[in-house]
Short mmCIF file of C-alpha atoms in Angstrom, two decimals:
data_model
loop_
_atom_site.label_atom_id
_atom_site.label_comp_id
_atom_site.label_asym_id
_atom_site.label_seq_id
_atom_site.Cartn_x
_atom_site.Cartn_y
_atom_site.Cartn_z
CA MET Z 1395 -69.38 -13.71 73.55
CA ALA Z 1396 -67.62 -12.53 76.32
CA LYS Z 1397 -64.02 -11.39 75.38
CA ARG Z 1398 -60.85 -13.15 77.23
CA LYS Z 1399 -58.72 -10.84 79.28
CA ARG Z 1400 -55.06 -10.74 78.17
CA SER Z 1401 -52.98 -11.69 81.11
CA LYS Z 1402 -49.94 -9.79 81.70
CA ASN Z 1403 -46.37 -11.26 81.79
CA LYS Z 1404 -45.61 -11.85 85.28
CA ASN Z 1405 -41.56 -11.70 84.16
CA THR Z 1406 -41.32 -8.28 83.59
CA THR Z 1407 -38.55 -6.81 85.74
CA PRO Z 1408 -39.47 -3.04 86.77
CA SER Z 1409 -36.56 -1.85 84.25
CA SER Z 1410 -38.40 -3.03 81.32
CA ARG Z 1411 -41.64 -1.68 82.41
CA HIS Z 1412 -40.25 1.85 83.24
CA SER Z 1413 -37.50 2.74 81.44
CA SER Z 1414 -36.10 2.70 77.67
CA ARG Z 1415 -33.39 0.35 76.27
CA VAL Z 1416 -30.30 1.03 78.02
CA GLU Z 1417 -27.83 2.22 74.80
CA ASN Z 1418 -24.53 1.67 76.27
CA ALA Z 1419 -24.97 -1.39 77.83
CA SER Z 1420 -20.98 -1.89 78.98
CA ILE Z 1421 -21.34 1.56 80.95
CA VAL Z 1422 -24.25 0.86 82.92
CA ASP Z 1423 -26.14 -2.18 83.65
CA GLU Z 1424 -29.68 -0.84 84.35
CA PHE Z 1425 -29.10 1.70 86.41
CA SER Z 1426 -32.19 3.78 87.82
CA HIS Z 1427 -31.87 7.82 87.90
CA ASP Z 1428 -31.44 7.78 91.65
CA SER Z 1429 -28.91 5.08 91.69
CA CYS Z 1430 -26.73 6.94 89.21
CA GLU Z 1431 -27.46 9.92 91.36
CA ARG Z 1432 -25.81 7.99 94.37
CA GLN Z 1433 -23.15 6.33 92.39
CA VAL Z 1434 -22.19 10.24 91.72
CA ASP Z 1435 -22.44 11.42 94.99
CA SER Z 1436 -20.08 8.10 96.15
CA LEU Z 1437 -17.69 9.20 93.71
CA ASN Z 1438 -17.40 12.40 94.73
CA LYS Z 1439 -17.10 11.32 98.22
CA ALA Z 1440 -14.38 9.13 96.99
CA ILE Z 1441 -12.93 11.76 95.46
CA VAL Z 1442 -12.46 13.80 98.35
CA LEU Z 1443 -11.16 11.19 100.36
CA PHE Z 1444 -8.55 10.05 98.15
CA GLN Z 1445 -7.33 14.16 98.07
CA GLY Z 1446 -7.31 13.91 102.30
CA TYR Z 1447 -5.20 10.49 102.16
CA ILE Z 1448 -2.85 12.03 99.52
CA ASP Z 1449 -2.19 15.43 101.77
CA ALA Z 1450 -2.13 12.67 105.12
CA SER Z 1451 0.82 10.91 103.41
CA LYS Z 1452 2.51 14.10 102.70
CA VAL Z 1453 2.47 14.89 105.72
CA SER Z 1454 3.32 11.49 107.15
CA VAL Z 1455 6.14 11.58 104.79
CA GLU Z 1456 7.61 14.72 106.02
CA ASP Z 1457 6.95 14.21 109.80
CA TYR Z 1458 8.43 10.91 109.17
CA PHE Z 1459 11.81 12.40 107.62
CA ASN Z 1460 12.00 15.41 109.56
CA GLU Z 1461 12.11 12.99 113.38
CA ASN Z 1462 13.95 10.37 111.43
CA GLN Z 1463 16.80 11.63 109.61
CA GLN Z 1464 19.14 8.83 109.78
CA THR Z 1465 16.56 6.75 108.09
CA THR Z 1466 17.56 4.30 105.33
CA PHE Z 1467 15.56 6.13 102.67
CA SER Z 1468 17.49 9.09 101.18
CA LYS Z 1469 15.80 12.30 100.25
CA ILE Z 1470 15.59 11.85 96.97
CA ASP Z 1471 14.07 8.09 97.28
CA LEU Z 1472 11.15 10.00 99.64
CA ILE Z 1473 10.58 12.36 96.77
CA SER Z 1474 10.50 9.82 94.59
CA TYR Z 1475 8.06 7.55 96.77
CA LEU Z 1476 5.80 10.52 97.50
CA LEU Z 1477 5.67 11.60 93.67
CA ASN Z 1478 4.25 7.86 92.77
CA CYS Z 1479 2.07 7.90 95.52
CA VAL Z 1480 0.45 11.03 94.32
CA GLN Z 1481 0.69 9.72 90.19
CA ARG Z 1482 -1.22 6.69 91.67
CA LYS Z 1483 -3.95 8.35 93.42
CA ASN Z 1484 -4.22 11.02 90.33
CA ALA Z 1485 -4.52 8.09 87.97
CA GLU Z 1486 -7.46 6.47 90.25
CA ILE Z 1487 -9.06 10.13 90.54
CA GLU Z 1488 -9.28 10.48 86.71
CA PHE Z 1489 -10.56 6.98 86.38
CA ARG Z 1490 -13.45 8.48 88.75
CA ARG Z 1491 -13.76 11.27 86.86
CA ASP Z 1492 -14.43 9.71 83.53
CA HIS Z 1493 -16.59 6.96 85.12
CA LEU Z 1494 -18.54 9.98 86.73
CA GLU Z 1495 -18.56 11.67 83.30
CA ASN Z 1496 -20.19 8.59 81.32
CA LEU Z 1497 -22.30 8.17 84.22
CA LEU Z 1498 -23.62 11.95 84.06
CA GLY Z 1499 -23.81 11.20 80.06
CA TRP Z 1500 -25.91 8.32 80.12
CA ILE Z 1501 -28.32 10.30 82.71
CA LEU Z 1502 -28.86 12.60 79.82
CA SER Z 1503 -28.84 10.83 76.81
CA GLN Z 1504 -32.23 9.16 78.62
CA SER Z 1505 -33.46 12.23 79.73
CA ALA Z 1506 -33.54 13.29 76.29
CA ALA Z 1507 -34.81 10.12 75.00
CA HIS Z 1508 -37.77 10.23 77.51
CA GLU Z 1509 -38.56 13.68 76.55
CA ASP Z 1510 -38.40 12.60 72.90
CA ARG Z 1511 -40.84 9.52 73.66
CA VAL Z 1512 -43.54 11.53 75.91
CA ALA Z 1513 -43.28 14.27 72.70
CA LYS Z 1514 -44.36 11.69 70.14
CA MET Z 1515 -46.98 10.33 72.41
CA LEU Z 1516 -48.37 13.95 72.88
CA LEU Z 1517 -48.32 14.64 69.37
CA GLU Z 1518 -49.82 10.98 68.88
CA ILE Z 1519 -52.67 12.22 71.04
CA ASP Z 1520 -53.59 15.25 69.62
CA MET Z 1521 -53.73 13.69 66.04
CA THR Z 1522 -56.42 11.35 67.97
CA LYS Z 1523 -58.50 14.07 69.35
CA GLU Z 1524 -58.33 15.57 65.70
CA ARG Z 1525 -59.42 12.19 64.01
CA LEU Z 1526 -62.06 11.86 66.57
CA SER Z 1527 -63.77 14.94 66.69
CA SER Z 1528 -63.85 15.21 62.39
CA GLU Z 1529 -65.38 11.15 62.67
CA LYS Z 1530 -67.71 12.66 65.45
CA ALA Z 1531 -68.70 15.60 62.88
CA ILE Z 1532 -69.19 13.13 59.86
CA LEU Z 1533 -71.41 10.86 62.05
CA SER Z 1534 -73.56 13.86 62.85
CA MET Z 1535 -73.99 15.14 59.53
CA HIS Z 1536 -75.05 11.44 58.48
CA SER Z 1537 -77.22 10.96 61.15
CA SER Z 1538 -78.83 14.72 60.60
CA LYS Z 1539 -79.48 13.67 56.76
CA MET Z 1540 -81.21 10.17 58.66
CA ASN Z 1541 -83.59 11.68 60.49
CA TYR Z 1542 -84.57 14.05 57.90
CA LEU Z 1543 -84.88 11.36 55.50
CA ILE Z 1544 -87.03 9.01 58.09
CA PRO Z 1545 -90.31 9.95 59.07
CA SER Z 1546 -91.21 10.09 62.97
CA ARG Z 1547 -93.56 7.65 64.37
CA LYS Z 1548 -95.69 10.63 65.95
CA ASN Z 1549 -96.56 11.97 62.24
CA SER Z 1550 -97.39 8.20 60.81
CA PHE Z 1551 -100.49 7.56 63.62
CA ALA Z 1552 -101.75 10.64 63.01
#
């Protein structure tokens, strides 16, 4: 009787076929290693960009203050405004860094989990090889005993 082939589940996504279960789904929703690296790169670029904005705002405020001595802002107001801008940008940078650390932690944990799975599979392969070689030895021992007990056909017709 012919065996029926099992049909594959057509509804599997690439992440469900090739990666482990995401351990912290609130941080990352099915990111691949490449997309995490792209996010890390974009976060680093955003940090540099924000630092440039901070530096540019410092220069523009200083230029504005130097060019317009009769402005409605006093020197204290300008310093306070600048400090508030810097604090706000620092908070954004800190948030981006925390997010970056979370992504890196997730990447490392996924890598460690993958290494554990590979090591377990290699151990199972070694155990299976040992079991099969011992079964082969037992079968060859039994077959040699059977050959000894059963007379060959050449001798029975002679």
